[in-house]
mmCIF file of C-alpha atoms in Angstrom:
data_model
loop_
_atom_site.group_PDB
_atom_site.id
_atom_site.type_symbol
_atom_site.label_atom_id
_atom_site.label_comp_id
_atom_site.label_asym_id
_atom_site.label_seq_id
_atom_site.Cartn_x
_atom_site.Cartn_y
_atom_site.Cartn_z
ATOM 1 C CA UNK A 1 -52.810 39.867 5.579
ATOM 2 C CA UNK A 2 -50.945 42.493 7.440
ATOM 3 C CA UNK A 3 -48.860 40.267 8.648
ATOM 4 C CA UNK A 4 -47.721 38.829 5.639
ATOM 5 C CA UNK A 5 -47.223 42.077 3.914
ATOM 6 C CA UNK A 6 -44.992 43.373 6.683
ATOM 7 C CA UNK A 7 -42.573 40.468 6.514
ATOM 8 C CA UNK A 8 -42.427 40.829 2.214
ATOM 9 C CA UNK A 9 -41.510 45.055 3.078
ATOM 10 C CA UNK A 10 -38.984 44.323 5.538
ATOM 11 C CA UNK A 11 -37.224 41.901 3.582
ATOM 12 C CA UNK A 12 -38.047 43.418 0.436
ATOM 13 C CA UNK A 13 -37.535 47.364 0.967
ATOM 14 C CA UNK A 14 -39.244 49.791 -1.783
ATOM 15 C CA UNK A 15 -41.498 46.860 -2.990
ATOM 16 C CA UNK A 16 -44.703 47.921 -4.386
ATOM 17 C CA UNK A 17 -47.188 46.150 -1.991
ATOM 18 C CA UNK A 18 -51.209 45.625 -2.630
ATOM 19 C CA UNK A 19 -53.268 44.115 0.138
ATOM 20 C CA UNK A 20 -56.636 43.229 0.400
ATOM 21 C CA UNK A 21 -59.225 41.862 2.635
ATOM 22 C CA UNK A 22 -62.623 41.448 2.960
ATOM 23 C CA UNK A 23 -62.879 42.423 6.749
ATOM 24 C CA UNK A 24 -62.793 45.762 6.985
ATOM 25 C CA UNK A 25 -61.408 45.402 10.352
ATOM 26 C CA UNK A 26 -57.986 43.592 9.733
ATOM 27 C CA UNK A 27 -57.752 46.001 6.611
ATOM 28 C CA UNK A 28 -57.757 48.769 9.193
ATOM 29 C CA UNK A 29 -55.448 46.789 11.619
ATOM 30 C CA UNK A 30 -53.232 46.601 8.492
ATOM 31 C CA UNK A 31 -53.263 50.205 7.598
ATOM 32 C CA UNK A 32 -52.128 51.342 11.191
ATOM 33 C CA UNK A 33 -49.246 49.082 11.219
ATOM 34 C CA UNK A 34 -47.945 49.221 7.380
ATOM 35 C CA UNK A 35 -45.935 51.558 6.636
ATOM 36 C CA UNK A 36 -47.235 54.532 4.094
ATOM 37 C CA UNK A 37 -47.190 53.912 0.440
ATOM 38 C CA UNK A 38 -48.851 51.118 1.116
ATOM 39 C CA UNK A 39 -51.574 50.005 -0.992
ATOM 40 C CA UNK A 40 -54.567 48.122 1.590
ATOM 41 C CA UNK A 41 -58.329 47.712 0.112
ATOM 42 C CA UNK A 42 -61.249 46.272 1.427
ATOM 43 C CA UNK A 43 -62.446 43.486 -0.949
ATOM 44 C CA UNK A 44 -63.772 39.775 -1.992
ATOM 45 C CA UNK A 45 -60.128 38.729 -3.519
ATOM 46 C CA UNK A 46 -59.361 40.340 -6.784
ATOM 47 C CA UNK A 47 -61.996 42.745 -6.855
ATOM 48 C CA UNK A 48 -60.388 45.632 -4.993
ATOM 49 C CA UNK A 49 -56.949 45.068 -6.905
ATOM 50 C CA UNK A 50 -56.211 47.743 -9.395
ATOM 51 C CA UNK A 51 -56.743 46.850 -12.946
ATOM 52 C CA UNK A 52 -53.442 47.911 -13.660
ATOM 53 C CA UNK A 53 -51.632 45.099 -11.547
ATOM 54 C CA UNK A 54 -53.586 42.493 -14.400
ATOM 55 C CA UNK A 55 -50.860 40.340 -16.011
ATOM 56 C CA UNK A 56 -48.078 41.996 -13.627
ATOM 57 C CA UNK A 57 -47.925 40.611 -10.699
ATOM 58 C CA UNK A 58 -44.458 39.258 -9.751
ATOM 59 C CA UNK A 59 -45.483 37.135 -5.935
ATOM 60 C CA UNK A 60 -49.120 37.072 -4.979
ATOM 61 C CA UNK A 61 -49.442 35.578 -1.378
ATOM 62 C CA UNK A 62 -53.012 34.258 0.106
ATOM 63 C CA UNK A 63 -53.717 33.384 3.471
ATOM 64 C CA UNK A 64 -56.662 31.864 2.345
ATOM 65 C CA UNK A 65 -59.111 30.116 5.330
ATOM 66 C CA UNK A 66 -58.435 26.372 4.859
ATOM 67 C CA UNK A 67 -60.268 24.866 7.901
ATOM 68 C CA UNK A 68 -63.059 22.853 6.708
ATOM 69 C CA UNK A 69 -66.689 23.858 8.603
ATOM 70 C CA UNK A 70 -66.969 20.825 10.126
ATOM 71 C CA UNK A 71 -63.970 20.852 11.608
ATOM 72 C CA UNK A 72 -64.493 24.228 13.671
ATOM 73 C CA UNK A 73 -65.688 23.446 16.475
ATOM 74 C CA UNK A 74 -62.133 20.857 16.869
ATOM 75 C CA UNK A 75 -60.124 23.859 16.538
ATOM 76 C CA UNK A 76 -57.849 25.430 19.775
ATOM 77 C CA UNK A 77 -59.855 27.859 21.771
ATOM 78 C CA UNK A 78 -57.255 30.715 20.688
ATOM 79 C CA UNK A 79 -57.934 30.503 17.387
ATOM 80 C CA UNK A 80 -62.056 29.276 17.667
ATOM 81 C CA UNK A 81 -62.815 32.382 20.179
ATOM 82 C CA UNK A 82 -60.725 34.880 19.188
ATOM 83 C CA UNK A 83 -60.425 34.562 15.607
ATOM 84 C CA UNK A 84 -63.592 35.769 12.928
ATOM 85 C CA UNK A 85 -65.118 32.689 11.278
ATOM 86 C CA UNK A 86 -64.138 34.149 7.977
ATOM 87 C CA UNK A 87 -60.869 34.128 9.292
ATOM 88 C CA UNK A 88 -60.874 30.187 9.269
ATOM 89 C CA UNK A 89 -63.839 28.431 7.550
ATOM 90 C CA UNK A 90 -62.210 27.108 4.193
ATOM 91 C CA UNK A 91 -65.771 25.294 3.495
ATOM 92 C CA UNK A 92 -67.145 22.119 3.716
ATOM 93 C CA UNK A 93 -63.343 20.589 2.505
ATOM 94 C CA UNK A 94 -61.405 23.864 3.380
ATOM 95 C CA UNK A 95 -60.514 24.770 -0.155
ATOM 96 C CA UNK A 96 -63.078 27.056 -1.089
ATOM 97 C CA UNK A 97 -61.358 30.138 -1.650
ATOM 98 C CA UNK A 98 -58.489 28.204 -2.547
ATOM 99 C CA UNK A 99 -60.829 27.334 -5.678
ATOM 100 C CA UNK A 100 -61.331 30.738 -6.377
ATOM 101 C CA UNK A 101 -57.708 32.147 -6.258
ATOM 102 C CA UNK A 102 -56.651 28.891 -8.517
ATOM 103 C CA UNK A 103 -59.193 30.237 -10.556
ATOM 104 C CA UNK A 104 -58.253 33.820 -11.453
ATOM 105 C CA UNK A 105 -54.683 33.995 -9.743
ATOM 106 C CA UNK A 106 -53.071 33.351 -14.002
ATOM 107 C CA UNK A 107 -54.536 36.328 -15.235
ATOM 108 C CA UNK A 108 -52.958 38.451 -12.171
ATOM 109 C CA UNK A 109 -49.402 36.982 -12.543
ATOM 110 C CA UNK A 110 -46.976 37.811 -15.031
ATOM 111 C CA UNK A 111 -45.216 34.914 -17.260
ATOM 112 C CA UNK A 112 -42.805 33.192 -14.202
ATOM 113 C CA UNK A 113 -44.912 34.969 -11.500
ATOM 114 C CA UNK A 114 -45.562 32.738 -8.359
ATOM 115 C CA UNK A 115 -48.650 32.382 -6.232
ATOM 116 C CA UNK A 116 -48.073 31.185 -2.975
ATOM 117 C CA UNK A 117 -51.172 30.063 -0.832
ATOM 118 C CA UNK A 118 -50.983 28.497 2.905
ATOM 119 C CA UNK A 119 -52.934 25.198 3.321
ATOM 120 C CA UNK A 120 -52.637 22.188 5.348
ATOM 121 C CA UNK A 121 -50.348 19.010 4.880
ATOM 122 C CA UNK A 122 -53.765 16.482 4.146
ATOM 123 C CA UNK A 123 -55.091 19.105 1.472
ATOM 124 C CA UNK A 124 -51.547 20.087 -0.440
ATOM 125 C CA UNK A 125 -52.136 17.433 -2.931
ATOM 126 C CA UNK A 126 -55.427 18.524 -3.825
ATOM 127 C CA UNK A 127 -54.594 22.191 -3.314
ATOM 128 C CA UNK A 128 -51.778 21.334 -6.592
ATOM 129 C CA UNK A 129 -54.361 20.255 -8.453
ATOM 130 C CA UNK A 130 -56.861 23.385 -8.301
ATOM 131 C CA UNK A 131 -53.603 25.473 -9.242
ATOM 132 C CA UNK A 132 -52.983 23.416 -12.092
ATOM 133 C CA UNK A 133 -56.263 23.290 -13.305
ATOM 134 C CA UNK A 134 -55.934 26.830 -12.865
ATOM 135 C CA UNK A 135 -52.664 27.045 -15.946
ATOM 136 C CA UNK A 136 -49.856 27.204 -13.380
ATOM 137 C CA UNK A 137 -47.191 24.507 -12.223
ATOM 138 C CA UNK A 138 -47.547 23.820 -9.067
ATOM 139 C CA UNK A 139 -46.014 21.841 -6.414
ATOM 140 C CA UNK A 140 -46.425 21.869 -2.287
ATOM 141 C CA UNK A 141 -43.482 22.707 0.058
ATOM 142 C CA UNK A 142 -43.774 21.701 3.924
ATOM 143 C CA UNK A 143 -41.451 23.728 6.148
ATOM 144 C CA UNK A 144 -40.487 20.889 9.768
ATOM 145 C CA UNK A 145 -39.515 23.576 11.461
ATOM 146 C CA UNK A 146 -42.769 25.710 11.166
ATOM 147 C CA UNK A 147 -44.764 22.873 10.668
ATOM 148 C CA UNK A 148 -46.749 25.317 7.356
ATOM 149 C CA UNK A 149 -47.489 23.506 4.205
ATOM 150 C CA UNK A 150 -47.409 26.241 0.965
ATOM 151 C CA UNK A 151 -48.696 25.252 -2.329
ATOM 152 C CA UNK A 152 -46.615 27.195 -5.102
ATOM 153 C CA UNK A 153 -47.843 27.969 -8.258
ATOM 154 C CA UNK A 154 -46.047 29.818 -11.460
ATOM 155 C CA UNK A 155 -47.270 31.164 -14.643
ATOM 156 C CA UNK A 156 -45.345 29.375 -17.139
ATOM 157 C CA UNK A 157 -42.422 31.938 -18.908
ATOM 158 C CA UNK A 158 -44.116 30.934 -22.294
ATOM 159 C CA UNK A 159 -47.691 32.096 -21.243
ATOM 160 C CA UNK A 160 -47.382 35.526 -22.506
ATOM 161 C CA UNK A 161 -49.745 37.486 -24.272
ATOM 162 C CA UNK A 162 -49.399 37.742 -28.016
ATOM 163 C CA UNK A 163 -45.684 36.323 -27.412
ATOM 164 C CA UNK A 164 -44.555 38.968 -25.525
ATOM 165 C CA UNK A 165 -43.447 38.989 -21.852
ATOM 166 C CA UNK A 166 -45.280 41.706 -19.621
ATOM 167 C CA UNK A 167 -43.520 43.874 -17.228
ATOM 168 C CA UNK A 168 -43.404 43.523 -13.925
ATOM 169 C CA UNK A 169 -44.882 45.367 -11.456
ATOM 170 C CA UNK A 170 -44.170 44.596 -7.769
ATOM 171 C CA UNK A 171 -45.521 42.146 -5.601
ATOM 172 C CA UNK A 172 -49.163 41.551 -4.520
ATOM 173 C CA UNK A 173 -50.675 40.211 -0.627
ATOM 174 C CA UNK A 174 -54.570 39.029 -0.733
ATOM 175 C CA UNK A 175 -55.947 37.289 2.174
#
């Protein structure tokens, strides 16, 4: 999370930034190295966000856990002893969470907003399809030279309460 929030405020200076977590401990990490101003909450996804951000939301990013629990135990010993199991267990296909942000991520994002979630190459396609379920056009992008796979989703422009297009209010990091 912190991580990820640090690299939107350098390259996006006076962004308003929310970040959340549900481990209190890398939501203290990220409050020591973010700069002030800074919005970072302990909680399970949306629930910590402020109401206010509903419908506003111009970039949400998740570094959601994708590694399915079976496949644990396969994982390098730098991530598999150093790293919480929250950090990594995606469920029994890795796409838990993923469900869950597909899920409610529309109702955070303002018409054109995107929602950008890290997953793995084999699960993209099915990763798509949860965001799509979920009212947004999606597609996957793999990046060779960082060998990442991101599944994009955007609030279609036309998906506007009432007709009208809702302001927009900064940029959003949940992990």
């Amino acid at each position: 999370m912190g991580a990820v929030a640090a690299v939107l405020l350098r390259d996006h200076p006076g962004l308003s930034l929310v970040a959340s977590d549900l481990d209190s401990v890398a939501v203290g990490c990220a409050r020591a190295n973010l700069p002030p101003g800074c919005d970072v909450v302990v909680g399970d996804l949306f629930d910590a966000v402020p109401a206010r951000l509903r419908g506003a939301v111009d970039v949400l990013t998740a570094n959601a856990p994708y590694v399915p629990t079976g496949a644990l135990p396969t994982l390098p010993p730098e991530a598999r002893l150093h790293e919480r199991v929250t950090a990594l267990d995606g469920g029994h296909d890795g796409l838990d969470l993923h469900r869950r942000i597909a899920q409610e991520a529309r109702v955070w994002l303002r018409p054109a907003g995107s929602l950008l979630i890290e997953t793995s190459a084999a699960q993209a396609a099915a990763a798509v399809d949860l965001l799509t379920a979920g009212g947004l056009d999606a597609h996957s992008e793999y990046d060779v030279e960082h060998e990442t796979t991101v599944v994009v989703g955007v609030r279609p422009q036309s998906d506007a309460a009432g007709g009208r297009t809702m302001p927009s209010a900064g940029q959003m990091s949940t992990g």
